[in-house]
Short mmCIF file of C-alpha atoms in Angstrom, two decimals:
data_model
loop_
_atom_site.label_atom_id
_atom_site.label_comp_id
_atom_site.label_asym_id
_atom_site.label_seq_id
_atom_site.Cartn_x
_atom_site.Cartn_y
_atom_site.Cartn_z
CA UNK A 1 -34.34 39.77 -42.21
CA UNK A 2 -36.38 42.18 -40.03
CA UNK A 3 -33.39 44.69 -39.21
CA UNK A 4 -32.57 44.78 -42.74
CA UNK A 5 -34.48 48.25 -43.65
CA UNK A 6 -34.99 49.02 -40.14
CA UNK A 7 -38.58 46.91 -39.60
CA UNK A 8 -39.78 46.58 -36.03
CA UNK A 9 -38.98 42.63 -35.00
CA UNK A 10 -42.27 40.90 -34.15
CA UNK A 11 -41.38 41.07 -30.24
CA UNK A 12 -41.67 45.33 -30.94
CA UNK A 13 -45.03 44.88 -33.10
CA UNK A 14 -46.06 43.06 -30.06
CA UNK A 15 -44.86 45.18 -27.49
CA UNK A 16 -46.25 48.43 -29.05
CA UNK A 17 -49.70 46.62 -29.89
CA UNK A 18 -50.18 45.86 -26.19
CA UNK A 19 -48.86 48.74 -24.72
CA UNK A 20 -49.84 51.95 -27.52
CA UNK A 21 -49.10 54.52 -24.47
CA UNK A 22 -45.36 53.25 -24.53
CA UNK A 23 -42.99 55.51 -26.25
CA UNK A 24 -41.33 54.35 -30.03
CA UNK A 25 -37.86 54.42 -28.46
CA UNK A 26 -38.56 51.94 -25.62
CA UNK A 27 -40.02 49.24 -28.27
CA UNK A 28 -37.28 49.69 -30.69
CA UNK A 29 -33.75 47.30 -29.80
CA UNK A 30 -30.49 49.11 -29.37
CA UNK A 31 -29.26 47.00 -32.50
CA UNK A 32 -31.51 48.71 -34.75
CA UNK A 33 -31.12 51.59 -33.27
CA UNK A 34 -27.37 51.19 -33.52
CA UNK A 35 -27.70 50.01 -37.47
CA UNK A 36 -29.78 52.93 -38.61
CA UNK A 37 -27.60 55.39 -35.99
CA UNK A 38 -24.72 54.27 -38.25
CA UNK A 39 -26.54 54.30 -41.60
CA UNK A 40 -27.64 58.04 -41.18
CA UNK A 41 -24.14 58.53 -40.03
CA UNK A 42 -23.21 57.33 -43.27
CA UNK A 43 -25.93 58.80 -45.86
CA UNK A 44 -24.88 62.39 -44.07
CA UNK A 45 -20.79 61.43 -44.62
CA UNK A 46 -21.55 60.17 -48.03
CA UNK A 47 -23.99 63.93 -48.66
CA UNK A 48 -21.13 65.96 -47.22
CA UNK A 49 -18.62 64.06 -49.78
CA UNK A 50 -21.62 65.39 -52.84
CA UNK A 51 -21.73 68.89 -51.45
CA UNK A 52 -18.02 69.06 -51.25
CA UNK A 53 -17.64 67.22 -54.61
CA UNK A 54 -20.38 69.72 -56.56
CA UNK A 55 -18.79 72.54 -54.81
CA UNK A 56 -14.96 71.84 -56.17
CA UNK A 57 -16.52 71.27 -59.39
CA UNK A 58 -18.59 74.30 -59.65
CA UNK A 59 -15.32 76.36 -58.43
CA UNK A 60 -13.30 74.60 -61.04
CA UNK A 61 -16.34 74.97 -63.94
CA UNK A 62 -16.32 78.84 -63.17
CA UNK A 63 -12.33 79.23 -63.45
CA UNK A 64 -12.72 76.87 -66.63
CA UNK A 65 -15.78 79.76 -67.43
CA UNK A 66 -13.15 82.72 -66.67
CA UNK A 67 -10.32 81.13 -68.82
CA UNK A 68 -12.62 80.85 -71.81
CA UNK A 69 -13.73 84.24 -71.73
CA UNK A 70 -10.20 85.30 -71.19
CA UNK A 71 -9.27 83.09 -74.09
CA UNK A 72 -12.12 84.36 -75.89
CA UNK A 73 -11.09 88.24 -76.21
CA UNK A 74 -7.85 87.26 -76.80
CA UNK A 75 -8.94 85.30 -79.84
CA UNK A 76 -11.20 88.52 -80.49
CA UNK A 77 -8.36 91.09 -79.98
CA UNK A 78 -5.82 88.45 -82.09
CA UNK A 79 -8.64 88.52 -84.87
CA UNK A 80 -8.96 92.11 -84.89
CA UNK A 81 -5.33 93.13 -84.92
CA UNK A 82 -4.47 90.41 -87.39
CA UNK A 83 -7.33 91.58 -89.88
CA UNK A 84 -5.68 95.28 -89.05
CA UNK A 85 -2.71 94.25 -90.52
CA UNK A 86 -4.18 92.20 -93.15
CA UNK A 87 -6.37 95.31 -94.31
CA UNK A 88 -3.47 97.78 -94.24
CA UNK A 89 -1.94 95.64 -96.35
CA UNK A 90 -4.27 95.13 -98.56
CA UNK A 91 -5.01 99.17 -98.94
CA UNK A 92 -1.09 99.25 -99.42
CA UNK A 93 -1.13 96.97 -102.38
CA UNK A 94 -4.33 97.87 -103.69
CA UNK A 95 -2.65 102.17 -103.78
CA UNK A 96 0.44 100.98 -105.43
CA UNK A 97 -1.66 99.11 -108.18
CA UNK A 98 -3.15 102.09 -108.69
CA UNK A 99 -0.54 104.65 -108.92
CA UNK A 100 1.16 101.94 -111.05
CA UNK A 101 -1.67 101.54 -113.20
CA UNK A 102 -2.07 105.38 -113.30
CA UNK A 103 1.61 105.88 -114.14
CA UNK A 104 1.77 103.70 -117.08
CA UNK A 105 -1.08 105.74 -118.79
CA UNK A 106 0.70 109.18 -118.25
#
């Protein structure tokens, strides 16, 4: 199959052997032409489709980014006030116990 990957038919080989001054485009057929007009056409479509592709996903990998952090300090901030609490009521307890403890001496 000579048009397969865009090789020159033997009648071009021919043609630009005997006649080297003779410009590419004047030995090459309109069908190949035609076949690798419509398979760049295609390899740029199918690029565009990547670029758009790799783009949405890099928009949707930074939100994803931007909710984590959020997410994050709200874990950190949840943490923080919950071991508040927790430590307040821990010094609560832990002052009773001691008065208590100091009261049943006296």
């Amino acid at each position: 199959k000579p048009h397969s990957f865009h090789h020159p038919s033997v009648e071009c080989i021919a043609k630009r052997f005997w006649n080297p001054n003779q410009p590419l485009n004047e030995t090459t057929h309109d069908l190949v032409e035609a076949y690798c007009k419509v398979r760049v056409n295609l390899l740029v479509q199918d690029f565009k489709e990547s670029m758009t592709n790799y783009t949405h996903k890099k928009t949707k990998g930074d939100f994803l980014e931007d909710v984590i952090e959020i997410l994050d300090k709200e874990v950190d901030t949840y943490l923080t006030v919950s071991l508040n609490r927790s430590m307040s009521g821990f010094i609560k307890r832990l002052v009773w116990v001691q008065n208590s403890f100091c009261n049943s001496f006296n």
